[in-house]
């Protein structure tokens, strides 16, 4: 693998220390990434602050830069995908999709128009409500979709006229570092600074006085720490956090059909998706059929090194996560659950875990109540639909959920009762750049994507122009204040 470097002020800072990056398919070190020092981080924020002065002035230049960024990403897909597979574990085809999705996000935001609103235009005044950039955005990303989730932040933040200092997860820093290097000819120096390092680097970033906004994707636990760091100087905050996303199967569903789709919604990226299905509620009458069909999908799917062409599920990304999934499954079995298929780590090297379907389990067991983020799916029988909805909602999580049935209107009505940011009907994980994504409750603060996500990288400003000759027309507010 080629050398990986940070991009600060459009250049490579001299590396002072490095850390190792493992391939989860082998468990072995295959590359090194630079360990950003506090001095280098300061330099990144200085560069971003300086670059923002010009960057915020030319919207046309920002739109054309985003289009060029998309071109760079599309052109580099074949080079980037193997790096992403090596550090994250996902199959090459999925890694290519992730790179292309990042390009598509740039294209979407390049063309997204949010015209100013004129809320008054009469003889007294003209009042415009406009969006202004915030300044420097500190962006922090997790290991499951390192590149896509970075571009959920980069594309809207840049369009809005901000500059960025970004830090990928220490488990998956390489693709993001490489992309920043590739974009040096496309963006002015300092507009996109990409650093790398451990968790402490994320803490330094969220405390940094030059960051006006933190856009964070990761776990609830870390998200709360970031919120605390942001509080002293009232940094703006978007938090995209964990989910424990329920799927509710209705009694009119076709078991084989829904099981196939639910399996895809649960095991995408080997279950390592914040909004993947994490627990399934199935009517008692359909329970055995749904569980059997899910188990068949889990048994059939090819698990292996993402670099091999026929692999459909790769390894778990990192050792702590691999141990967590193993622990949650063992705990479930110890509490009486049945692993219909799977239930064990796989032999050999790497962080491979058997795709696991758990039956005869209910709420109150850790793998049902917590976020597993891995290839193990608990299936819970229910008798009463209201009770299933109640149980689906009885959690601090609120990222997404789905309802499955032949009568789509009825399913949509039930989906509307789920307390979560995205409620899908007869599908799961259908996402797009135009669709706001965020969590209720502890699953997040604010949203990403669409005009709603863009507005989170802006401050609202009122421009009120008096039309009276002496400027003394204060309007109604002037009379009462
Ligand atoms: P994590 O919270 O451990 O780490 C996320 C990022 O935060 C990493 O870059 C990490 O280095 C950094 N970090 C760690 N400690 C920090 C601190 N004190 N201050 C600032 N930054 C710090 O999460 P993870 O294990 O990398 O990712 C998995 C989690 O992310 C899961 O909970 C998953 O559901 C969630 N996630 C959420 C979304 C979403 O959009 N809602 C998307 C993907 C993943």
PDB file of N, CA and C in Angstrom, residues 138-235:
ATOM      1  N   UNK A 138     -15.521  21.140  12.530  1.00  0.00           N
ATOM      2  CA  UNK A 138     -14.749  19.967  12.941  1.00  0.00           C
ATOM      3  C   UNK A 138     -15.614  18.741  12.649  1.00  0.00           C
ATOM      4  N   UNK A 139     -15.132  17.857  11.799  1.00  0.00           N
ATOM      5  CA  UNK A 139     -15.919  16.689  11.395  1.00  0.00           C
ATOM      6  C   UNK A 139     -15.226  15.414  11.884  1.00  0.00           C
ATOM      7  N   UNK A 140     -15.992  14.556  12.531  1.00  0.00           N
ATOM      8  CA  UNK A 140     -15.426  13.330  13.133  1.00  0.00           C
ATOM      9  C   UNK A 140     -16.275  12.151  12.660  1.00  0.00           C
ATOM     10  N   UNK A 141     -15.604  11.115  12.135  1.00  0.00           N
ATOM     11  CA  UNK A 141     -16.359  10.016  11.504  1.00  0.00           C
ATOM     12  C   UNK A 141     -16.007   8.648  12.106  1.00  0.00           C
ATOM     13  N   UNK A 142     -16.901   7.673  11.939  1.00  0.00           N
ATOM     14  CA  UNK A 142     -16.678   6.320  12.477  1.00  0.00           C
ATOM     15  C   UNK A 142     -16.067   5.384  11.425  1.00  0.00           C
ATOM     16  N   UNK A 143     -16.008   4.104  11.760  1.00  0.00           N
ATOM     17  CA  UNK A 143     -15.291   3.146  10.924  1.00  0.00           C
ATOM     18  C   UNK A 143     -16.186   2.335   9.976  1.00  0.00           C
ATOM     19  N   UNK A 144     -17.490   2.490  10.074  1.00  0.00           N
ATOM     20  CA  UNK A 144     -18.321   1.574   9.269  1.00  0.00           C
ATOM     21  C   UNK A 144     -18.500   2.011   7.814  1.00  0.00           C
ATOM     22  N   UNK A 145     -18.659   3.341   7.597  1.00  0.00           N
ATOM     23  CA  UNK A 145     -18.698   3.901   6.235  1.00  0.00           C
ATOM     24  C   UNK A 145     -17.802   5.147   6.227  1.00  0.00           C
ATOM     25  N   UNK A 146     -16.492   4.937   6.295  1.00  0.00           N
ATOM     26  CA  UNK A 146     -15.611   6.084   6.512  1.00  0.00           C
ATOM     27  C   UNK A 146     -15.758   7.178   5.462  1.00  0.00           C
ATOM     28  N   UNK A 147     -15.925   6.762   4.216  1.00  0.00           N
ATOM     29  CA  UNK A 147     -15.899   7.778   3.162  1.00  0.00           C
ATOM     30  C   UNK A 147     -17.279   8.420   2.957  1.00  0.00           C
ATOM     31  N   UNK A 148     -18.300   7.600   2.867  1.00  0.00           N
ATOM     32  CA  UNK A 148     -19.642   8.161   2.642  1.00  0.00           C
ATOM     33  C   UNK A 148     -19.999   9.116   3.768  1.00  0.00           C
ATOM     34  N   UNK A 149     -19.760   8.686   4.997  1.00  0.00           N
ATOM     35  CA  UNK A 149     -20.172   9.527   6.120  1.00  0.00           C
ATOM     36  C   UNK A 149     -19.332  10.792   6.200  1.00  0.00           C
ATOM     37  N   UNK A 150     -18.091  10.733   5.703  1.00  0.00           N
ATOM     38  CA  UNK A 150     -17.285  11.958   5.624  1.00  0.00           C
ATOM     39  C   UNK A 150     -17.926  12.924   4.620  1.00  0.00           C
ATOM     40  N   UNK A 151     -18.385  12.379   3.485  1.00  0.00           N
ATOM     41  CA  UNK A 151     -18.948  13.267   2.461  1.00  0.00           C
ATOM     42  C   UNK A 151     -20.352  13.758   2.807  1.00  0.00           C
ATOM     43  N   UNK A 152     -21.046  13.071   3.714  1.00  0.00           N
ATOM     44  CA  UNK A 152     -22.314  13.619   4.226  1.00  0.00           C
ATOM     45  C   UNK A 152     -22.040  14.954   4.936  1.00  0.00           C
ATOM     46  N   UNK A 153     -20.796  15.129   5.387  1.00  0.00           N
ATOM     47  CA  UNK A 153     -20.405  16.368   6.082  1.00  0.00           C
ATOM     48  C   UNK A 153     -19.682  17.318   5.133  1.00  0.00           C
ATOM     49  N   UNK A 154     -18.702  16.768   4.404  1.00  0.00           N
ATOM     50  CA  UNK A 154     -17.853  17.632   3.569  1.00  0.00           C
ATOM     51  C   UNK A 154     -18.703  18.394   2.540  1.00  0.00           C
ATOM     52  N   UNK A 155     -19.576  17.675   1.817  1.00  0.00           N
ATOM     53  CA  UNK A 155     -20.272  18.310   0.687  1.00  0.00           C
ATOM     54  C   UNK A 155     -21.172  19.470   1.162  1.00  0.00           C
ATOM     55  N   UNK A 156     -22.060  19.271   2.141  1.00  0.00           N
ATOM     56  CA  UNK A 156     -22.891  20.411   2.545  1.00  0.00           C
ATOM     57  C   UNK A 156     -22.100  21.501   3.263  1.00  0.00           C
ATOM     58  N   UNK A 157     -21.111  21.098   4.071  1.00  0.00           N
ATOM     59  CA  UNK A 157     -20.334  22.115   4.799  1.00  0.00           C
ATOM     60  C   UNK A 157     -19.618  23.029   3.812  1.00  0.00           C
ATOM     61  N   UNK A 158     -19.043  22.445   2.767  1.00  0.00           N
ATOM     62  CA  UNK A 158     -18.327  23.265   1.790  1.00  0.00           C
ATOM     63  C   UNK A 158     -19.292  24.128   0.984  1.00  0.00           C
ATOM     64  N   UNK A 159     -20.405  23.542   0.555  1.00  0.00           N
ATOM     65  CA  UNK A 159     -21.366  24.350  -0.211  1.00  0.00           C
ATOM     66  C   UNK A 159     -21.798  25.569   0.598  1.00  0.00           C
ATOM     67  N   UNK A 160     -22.019  25.380   1.885  1.00  0.00           N
ATOM     68  CA  UNK A 160     -22.503  26.481   2.727  1.00  0.00           C
ATOM     69  C   UNK A 160     -21.448  27.559   2.947  1.00  0.00           C
ATOM     70  N   UNK A 161     -20.201  27.297   2.549  1.00  0.00           N
ATOM     71  CA  UNK A 161     -19.160  28.330   2.691  1.00  0.00           C
ATOM     72  C   UNK A 161     -18.268  28.146   3.910  1.00  0.00           C
ATOM     73  N   UNK A 162     -18.339  26.969   4.504  1.00  0.00           N
ATOM     74  CA  UNK A 162     -17.448  26.651   5.628  1.00  0.00           C
ATOM     75  C   UNK A 162     -16.193  25.969   5.111  1.00  0.00           C
ATOM     76  N   UNK A 163     -15.199  25.890   5.972  1.00  0.00           N
ATOM     77  CA  UNK A 163     -14.049  25.037   5.696  1.00  0.00           C
ATOM     78  C   UNK A 163     -14.020  23.945   6.769  1.00  0.00           C
ATOM     79  N   UNK A 164     -13.192  22.925   6.574  1.00  0.00           N
ATOM     80  CA  UNK A 164     -13.250  21.771   7.481  1.00  0.00           C
ATOM     81  C   UNK A 164     -11.887  21.323   7.994  1.00  0.00           C
ATOM     82  N   UNK A 165     -11.948  20.795   9.208  1.00  0.00           N
ATOM     83  CA  UNK A 165     -10.876  19.931   9.713  1.00  0.00           C
ATOM     84  C   UNK A 165     -11.567  18.607  10.031  1.00  0.00           C
ATOM     85  N   UNK A 166     -11.124  17.544   9.373  1.00  0.00           N
ATOM     86  CA  UNK A 166     -11.814  16.256   9.501  1.00  0.00           C
ATOM     87  C   UNK A 166     -10.887  15.204  10.081  1.00  0.00           C
ATOM     88  N   UNK A 167     -11.484  14.319  10.872  1.00  0.00           N
ATOM     89  CA  UNK A 167     -10.709  13.207  11.439  1.00  0.00           C
ATOM     90  C   UNK A 167     -11.481  11.907  11.268  1.00  0.00           C
ATOM     91  N   UNK A 168     -10.950  10.954  10.495  1.00  0.00           N
ATOM     92  CA  UNK A 168     -11.591   9.637  10.408  1.00  0.00           C
ATOM     93  C   UNK A 168     -11.273   8.798  11.645  1.00  0.00           C
ATOM     94  N   UNK A 169     -11.950   7.668  11.751  1.00  0.00           N
ATOM     95  CA  UNK A 169     -11.695   6.722  12.846  1.00  0.00           C
ATOM     96  C   UNK A 169     -10.266   6.172  12.740  1.00  0.00           C
ATOM     97  N   UNK A 170      -9.624   5.921  13.879  1.00  0.00           N
ATOM     98  CA  UNK A 170      -8.287   5.309  13.809  1.00  0.00           C
ATOM     99  C   UNK A 170      -8.301   3.912  13.190  1.00  0.00           C
ATOM    100  N   UNK A 171      -9.478   3.258  13.135  1.00  0.00           N
ATOM    101  CA  UNK A 171      -9.553   1.936  12.495  1.00  0.00           C
ATOM    102  C   UNK A 171      -9.575   2.064  10.964  1.00  0.00           C
ATOM    103  N   UNK A 172     -10.042   3.205  10.463  1.00  0.00           N
ATOM    104  CA  UNK A 172     -10.219   3.357   9.009  1.00  0.00           C
ATOM    105  C   UNK A 172      -9.822   4.757   8.529  1.00  0.00           C
ATOM    106  N   UNK A 173      -8.558   5.115   8.723  1.00  0.00           N
ATOM    107  CA  UNK A 173      -8.188   6.488   8.318  1.00  0.00           C
ATOM    108  C   UNK A 173      -7.759   6.622   6.856  1.00  0.00           C
ATOM    109  N   UNK A 174      -7.426   5.485   6.201  1.00  0.00           N
ATOM    110  CA  UNK A 174      -6.604   5.567   4.991  1.00  0.00           C
ATOM    111  C   UNK A 174      -7.319   6.135   3.771  1.00  0.00           C
ATOM    112  N   UNK A 175      -8.533   5.653   3.511  1.00  0.00           N
ATOM    113  CA  UNK A 175      -9.233   6.120   2.306  1.00  0.00           C
ATOM    114  C   UNK A 175      -9.481   7.621   2.386  1.00  0.00           C
ATOM    115  N   UNK A 176      -9.846   8.091   3.583  1.00  0.00           N
ATOM    116  CA  UNK A 176     -10.132   9.516   3.745  1.00  0.00           C
ATOM    117  C   UNK A 176      -8.858  10.339   3.547  1.00  0.00           C
ATOM    118  N   UNK A 177      -7.738   9.861   4.100  1.00  0.00           N
ATOM    119  CA  UNK A 177      -6.465  10.564   3.892  1.00  0.00           C
ATOM    120  C   UNK A 177      -6.123  10.625   2.404  1.00  0.00           C
ATOM    121  N   UNK A 178      -6.314   9.503   1.741  1.00  0.00           N
ATOM    122  CA  UNK A 178      -5.969   9.434   0.311  1.00  0.00           C
ATOM    123  C   UNK A 178      -6.851  10.381  -0.502  1.00  0.00           C
ATOM    124  N   UNK A 179      -8.129  10.444  -0.176  1.00  0.00           N
ATOM    125  CA  UNK A 179      -9.042  11.319  -0.928  1.00  0.00           C
ATOM    126  C   UNK A 179      -8.632  12.784  -0.744  1.00  0.00           C
ATOM    127  N   UNK A 180      -8.283  13.163   0.475  1.00  0.00           N
ATOM    128  CA  UNK A 180      -7.894  14.558   0.716  1.00  0.00           C
ATOM    129  C   UNK A 180      -6.661  14.906  -0.125  1.00  0.00           C
ATOM    130  N   UNK A 181      -5.758  13.952  -0.220  1.00  0.00           N
ATOM    131  CA  UNK A 181      -4.556  14.183  -1.024  1.00  0.00           C
ATOM    132  C   UNK A 181      -4.939  14.362  -2.498  1.00  0.00           C
ATOM    133  N   UNK A 182      -5.880  13.515  -2.951  1.00  0.00           N
ATOM    134  CA  UNK A 182      -6.303  13.607  -4.356  1.00  0.00           C
ATOM    135  C   UNK A 182      -7.021  14.918  -4.664  1.00  0.00           C
ATOM    136  N   UNK A 183      -7.626  15.515  -3.641  1.00  0.00           N
ATOM    137  CA  UNK A 183      -8.425  16.731  -3.879  1.00  0.00           C
ATOM    138  C   UNK A 183      -7.605  18.018  -3.741  1.00  0.00           C
ATOM    139  N   UNK A 184      -6.299  17.885  -3.531  1.00  0.00           N
ATOM    140  CA  UNK A 184      -5.488  19.099  -3.324  1.00  0.00           C
ATOM    141  C   UNK A 184      -5.502  20.036  -4.532  1.00  0.00           C
ATOM    142  N   UNK A 185      -5.646  19.461  -5.739  1.00  0.00           N
ATOM    143  CA  UNK A 185      -5.669  20.333  -6.933  1.00  0.00           C
ATOM    144  C   UNK A 185      -7.057  20.906  -7.180  1.00  0.00           C
ATOM    145  N   UNK A 186      -8.054  20.386  -6.460  1.00  0.00           N
ATOM    146  CA  UNK A 186      -9.442  20.790  -6.718  1.00  0.00           C
ATOM    147  C   UNK A 186      -9.901  21.868  -5.749  1.00  0.00           C
ATOM    148  N   UNK A 187      -9.341  21.863  -4.550  1.00  0.00           N
ATOM    149  CA  UNK A 187      -9.786  22.807  -3.514  1.00  0.00           C
ATOM    150  C   UNK A 187      -8.625  23.721  -3.116  1.00  0.00           C
ATOM    151  N   UNK A 188      -8.925  24.982  -2.814  1.00  0.00           N
ATOM    152  CA  UNK A 188      -7.850  25.862  -2.336  1.00  0.00           C
ATOM    153  C   UNK A 188      -7.257  25.313  -1.032  1.00  0.00           C
ATOM    154  N   UNK A 189      -5.964  25.599  -0.802  1.00  0.00           N
ATOM    155  CA  UNK A 189      -5.328  25.105   0.424  1.00  0.00           C
ATOM    156  C   UNK A 189      -6.091  25.556   1.669  1.00  0.00           C
ATOM    157  N   UNK A 190      -6.242  24.642   2.623  1.00  0.00           N
ATOM    158  CA  UNK A 190      -6.894  24.997   3.891  1.00  0.00           C
ATOM    159  C   UNK A 190      -8.394  24.767   3.918  1.00  0.00           C
ATOM    160  N   UNK A 191      -9.002  24.547   2.752  1.00  0.00           N
ATOM    161  CA  UNK A 191     -10.469  24.379   2.732  1.00  0.00           C
ATOM    162  C   UNK A 191     -10.872  23.021   3.304  1.00  0.00           C
ATOM    163  N   UNK A 192     -10.118  21.981   2.958  1.00  0.00           N
ATOM    164  CA  UNK A 192     -10.391  20.648   3.511  1.00  0.00           C
ATOM    165  C   UNK A 192      -9.093  20.098   4.104  1.00  0.00           C
ATOM    166  N   UNK A 193      -9.026  20.084   5.419  1.00  0.00           N
ATOM    167  CA  UNK A 193      -7.851  19.552   6.119  1.00  0.00           C
ATOM    168  C   UNK A 193      -8.225  18.201   6.702  1.00  0.00           C
ATOM    169  N   UNK A 194      -7.449  17.185   6.384  1.00  0.00           N
ATOM    170  CA  UNK A 194      -7.738  15.849   6.922  1.00  0.00           C
ATOM    171  C   UNK A 194      -6.565  15.389   7.776  1.00  0.00           C
ATOM    172  N   UNK A 195      -6.891  15.116   9.029  1.00  0.00           N
ATOM    173  CA  UNK A 195      -5.891  14.677  10.001  1.00  0.00           C
ATOM    174  C   UNK A 195      -6.169  13.212  10.346  1.00  0.00           C
ATOM    175  N   UNK A 196      -5.267  12.590  11.076  1.00  0.00           N
ATOM    176  CA  UNK A 196      -5.575  11.240  11.574  1.00  0.00           C
ATOM    177  C   UNK A 196      -4.914  11.053  12.918  1.00  0.00           C
ATOM    178  N   UNK A 197      -5.524  10.168  13.708  1.00  0.00           N
ATOM    179  CA  UNK A 197      -5.002   9.911  15.044  1.00  0.00           C
ATOM    180  C   UNK A 197      -6.026   9.135  15.853  1.00  0.00           C
ATOM    181  N   UNK A 198      -5.771   9.019  17.119  1.00  0.00           N
ATOM    182  CA  UNK A 198      -6.645   8.233  17.986  1.00  0.00           C
ATOM    183  C   UNK A 198      -7.822   9.036  18.500  1.00  0.00           C
ATOM    184  N   UNK A 199      -8.516   8.457  19.474  1.00  0.00           N
ATOM    185  CA  UNK A 199      -9.710   9.103  20.010  1.00  0.00           C
ATOM    186  C   UNK A 199      -9.402  10.467  20.625  1.00  0.00           C
ATOM    187  N   UNK A 200      -8.183  10.591  21.199  1.00  0.00           N
ATOM    188  CA  UNK A 200      -7.841  11.868  21.861  1.00  0.00           C
ATOM    189  C   UNK A 200      -7.811  13.009  20.853  1.00  0.00           C
ATOM    190  N   UNK A 201      -7.514  12.679  19.581  1.00  0.00           N
ATOM    191  CA  UNK A 201      -7.526  13.722  18.546  1.00  0.00           C
ATOM    192  C   UNK A 201      -8.958  14.252  18.361  1.00  0.00           C
ATOM    193  N   UNK A 202      -9.933  13.350  18.423  1.00  0.00           N
ATOM    194  CA  UNK A 202     -11.338  13.777  18.331  1.00  0.00           C
ATOM    195  C   UNK A 202     -11.698  14.698  19.488  1.00  0.00           C
ATOM    196  N   UNK A 203     -11.189  14.367  20.676  1.00  0.00           N
ATOM    197  CA  UNK A 203     -11.478  15.207  21.849  1.00  0.00           C
ATOM    198  C   UNK A 203     -10.842  16.588  21.687  1.00  0.00           C
ATOM    199  N   UNK A 204      -9.596  16.615  21.187  1.00  0.00           N
ATOM    200  CA  UNK A 204      -8.950  17.927  20.978  1.00  0.00           C
ATOM    201  C   UNK A 204      -9.751  18.738  19.968  1.00  0.00           C
ATOM    202  N   UNK A 205     -10.223  18.071  18.925  1.00  0.00           N
ATOM    203  CA  UNK A 205     -10.973  18.799  17.890  1.00  0.00           C
ATOM    204  C   UNK A 205     -12.248  19.393  18.446  1.00  0.00           C
ATOM    205  N   UNK A 206     -12.959  18.585  19.248  1.00  0.00           N
ATOM    206  CA  UNK A 206     -14.258  19.100  19.704  1.00  0.00           C
ATOM    207  C   UNK A 206     -14.105  20.183  20.768  1.00  0.00           C
ATOM    208  N   UNK A 207     -12.909  20.257  21.359  1.00  0.00           N
ATOM    209  CA  UNK A 207     -12.659  21.353  22.321  1.00  0.00           C
ATOM    210  C   UNK A 207     -12.030  22.567  21.643  1.00  0.00           C
ATOM    211  N   UNK A 208     -11.616  22.426  20.401  1.00  0.00           N
ATOM    212  CA  UNK A 208     -10.771  23.462  19.794  1.00  0.00           C
ATOM    213  C   UNK A 208     -11.513  24.790  19.645  1.00  0.00           C
ATOM    214  N   UNK A 209     -10.895  25.886  20.104  1.00  0.00           N
ATOM    215  CA  UNK A 209     -11.617  27.164  20.081  1.00  0.00           C
ATOM    216  C   UNK A 209     -11.922  27.685  18.681  1.00  0.00           C
ATOM    217  N   UNK A 210     -11.196  27.201  17.669  1.00  0.00           N
ATOM    218  CA  UNK A 210     -11.472  27.703  16.318  1.00  0.00           C
ATOM    219  C   UNK A 210     -12.569  26.918  15.600  1.00  0.00           C
ATOM    220  N   UNK A 211     -13.056  25.830  16.194  1.00  0.00           N
ATOM    221  CA  UNK A 211     -14.174  25.091  15.572  1.00  0.00           C
ATOM    222  C   UNK A 211     -15.473  25.785  15.981  1.00  0.00           C
ATOM    223  N   UNK A 212     -16.268  26.186  15.004  1.00  0.00           N
ATOM    224  CA  UNK A 212     -17.567  26.790  15.343  1.00  0.00           C
ATOM    225  C   UNK A 212     -18.676  25.751  15.322  1.00  0.00           C
ATOM    226  N   UNK A 213     -18.395  24.617  14.693  1.00  0.00           N
ATOM    227  CA  UNK A 213     -19.432  23.594  14.566  1.00  0.00           C
ATOM    228  C   UNK A 213     -18.767  22.235  14.635  1.00  0.00           C
ATOM    229  N   UNK A 214     -19.405  21.314  15.317  1.00  0.00           N
ATOM    230  CA  UNK A 214     -18.918  19.935  15.302  1.00  0.00           C
ATOM    231  C   UNK A 214     -19.977  19.081  14.619  1.00  0.00           C
ATOM    232  N   UNK A 215     -19.545  18.364  13.614  1.00  0.00           N
ATOM    233  CA  UNK A 215     -20.434  17.393  12.972  1.00  0.00           C
ATOM    234  C   UNK A 215     -19.843  16.023  13.272  1.00  0.00           C
ATOM    235  N   UNK A 216     -20.546  15.259  14.086  1.00  0.00           N
ATOM    236  CA  UNK A 216     -19.983  14.024  14.623  1.00  0.00           C
ATOM    237  C   UNK A 216     -20.861  12.832  14.244  1.00  0.00           C
ATOM    238  N   UNK A 217     -20.254  11.766  13.788  1.00  0.00           N
ATOM    239  CA  UNK A 217     -20.964  10.492  13.620  1.00  0.00           C
ATOM    240  C   UNK A 217     -20.210   9.430  14.399  1.00  0.00           C
ATOM    241  N   UNK A 218     -20.927   8.739  15.274  1.00  0.00           N
ATOM    242  CA  UNK A 218     -20.293   7.697  16.078  1.00  0.00           C
ATOM    243  C   UNK A 218     -21.246   7.192  17.139  1.00  0.00           C
ATOM    244  N   UNK A 219     -20.678   6.712  18.218  1.00  0.00           N
ATOM    245  CA  UNK A 219     -21.511   6.079  19.245  1.00  0.00           C
ATOM    246  C   UNK A 219     -22.179   7.123  20.148  1.00  0.00           C
ATOM    247  N   UNK A 220     -23.219   6.700  20.819  1.00  0.00           N
ATOM    248  CA  UNK A 220     -23.935   7.592  21.741  1.00  0.00           C
ATOM    249  C   UNK A 220     -22.999   8.044  22.854  1.00  0.00           C
ATOM    250  N   UNK A 221     -22.225   7.092  23.359  1.00  0.00           N
ATOM    251  CA  UNK A 221     -21.315   7.395  24.464  1.00  0.00           C
ATOM    252  C   UNK A 221     -20.350   8.530  24.090  1.00  0.00           C
ATOM    253  N   UNK A 222     -19.746   8.422  22.913  1.00  0.00           N
ATOM    254  CA  UNK A 222     -18.814   9.466  22.485  1.00  0.00           C
ATOM    255  C   UNK A 222     -19.571  10.745  22.143  1.00  0.00           C
ATOM    256  N   UNK A 223     -20.737  10.596  21.543  1.00  0.00           N
ATOM    257  CA  UNK A 223     -21.544  11.779  21.184  1.00  0.00           C
ATOM    258  C   UNK A 223     -21.841  12.642  22.405  1.00  0.00           C
ATOM    259  N   UNK A 224     -22.098  11.999  23.522  1.00  0.00           N
ATOM    260  CA  UNK A 224     -22.373  12.770  24.742  1.00  0.00           C
ATOM    261  C   UNK A 224     -21.116  13.525  25.187  1.00  0.00           C
ATOM    262  N   UNK A 225     -19.951  12.877  25.041  1.00  0.00           N
ATOM    263  CA  UNK A 225     -18.701  13.570  25.415  1.00  0.00           C
ATOM    264  C   UNK A 225     -18.480  14.779  24.502  1.00  0.00           C
ATOM    265  N   UNK A 226     -18.787  14.592  23.226  1.00  0.00           N
ATOM    266  CA  UNK A 226     -18.608  15.692  22.272  1.00  0.00           C
ATOM    267  C   UNK A 226     -19.536  16.857  22.646  1.00  0.00           C
ATOM    268  N   UNK A 227     -20.756  16.530  23.058  1.00  0.00           N
ATOM    269  CA  UNK A 227     -21.702  17.587  23.445  1.00  0.00           C
ATOM    270  C   UNK A 227     -21.164  18.369  24.644  1.00  0.00           C
ATOM    271  N   UNK A 228     -20.541  17.661  25.570  1.00  0.00           N
ATOM    272  CA  UNK A 228     -19.964  18.330  26.742  1.00  0.00           C
ATOM    273  C   UNK A 228     -18.818  19.243  26.296  1.00  0.00           C
ATOM    274  N   UNK A 229     -17.954  18.736  25.391  1.00  0.00           N
ATOM    275  CA  UNK A 229     -16.832  19.549  24.907  1.00  0.00           C
ATOM    276  C   UNK A 229     -17.320  20.791  24.175  1.00  0.00           C
ATOM    277  N   UNK A 230     -18.453  20.666  23.503  1.00  0.00           N
ATOM    278  CA  UNK A 230     -18.953  21.790  22.693  1.00  0.00           C
ATOM    279  C   UNK A 230     -19.610  22.859  23.551  1.00  0.00           C
ATOM    280  N   UNK A 231     -20.001  22.488  24.759  1.00  0.00           N
ATOM    281  CA  UNK A 231     -20.824  23.394  25.573  1.00  0.00           C
ATOM    282  C   UNK A 231     -20.131  24.689  25.991  1.00  0.00           C
ATOM    283  N   UNK A 232     -18.858  24.661  26.447  1.00  0.00           N
ATOM    284  CA  UNK A 232     -18.295  25.894  27.002  1.00  0.00           C
ATOM    285  C   UNK A 232     -18.309  27.074  26.045  1.00  0.00           C
ATOM    286  N   UNK A 233     -18.055  26.813  24.739  1.00  0.00           N
ATOM    287  CA  UNK A 233     -18.126  27.961  23.836  1.00  0.00           C
ATOM    288  C   UNK A 233     -19.278  27.825  22.836  1.00  0.00           C
ATOM    289  N   UNK A 234     -20.311  27.112  23.253  1.00  0.00           N
ATOM    290  CA  UNK A 234     -21.571  27.032  22.504  1.00  0.00           C
ATOM    291  C   UNK A 234     -21.369  26.729  21.021  1.00  0.00           C
ATOM    292  N   UNK A 235     -20.509  25.756  20.749  1.00  0.00           N
ATOM    293  CA  UNK A 235     -20.343  25.321  19.360  1.00  0.00           C
ATOM    294  C   UNK A 235     -21.654  24.724  18.874  1.00  0.00           C
TER     295      UNK A 235
END
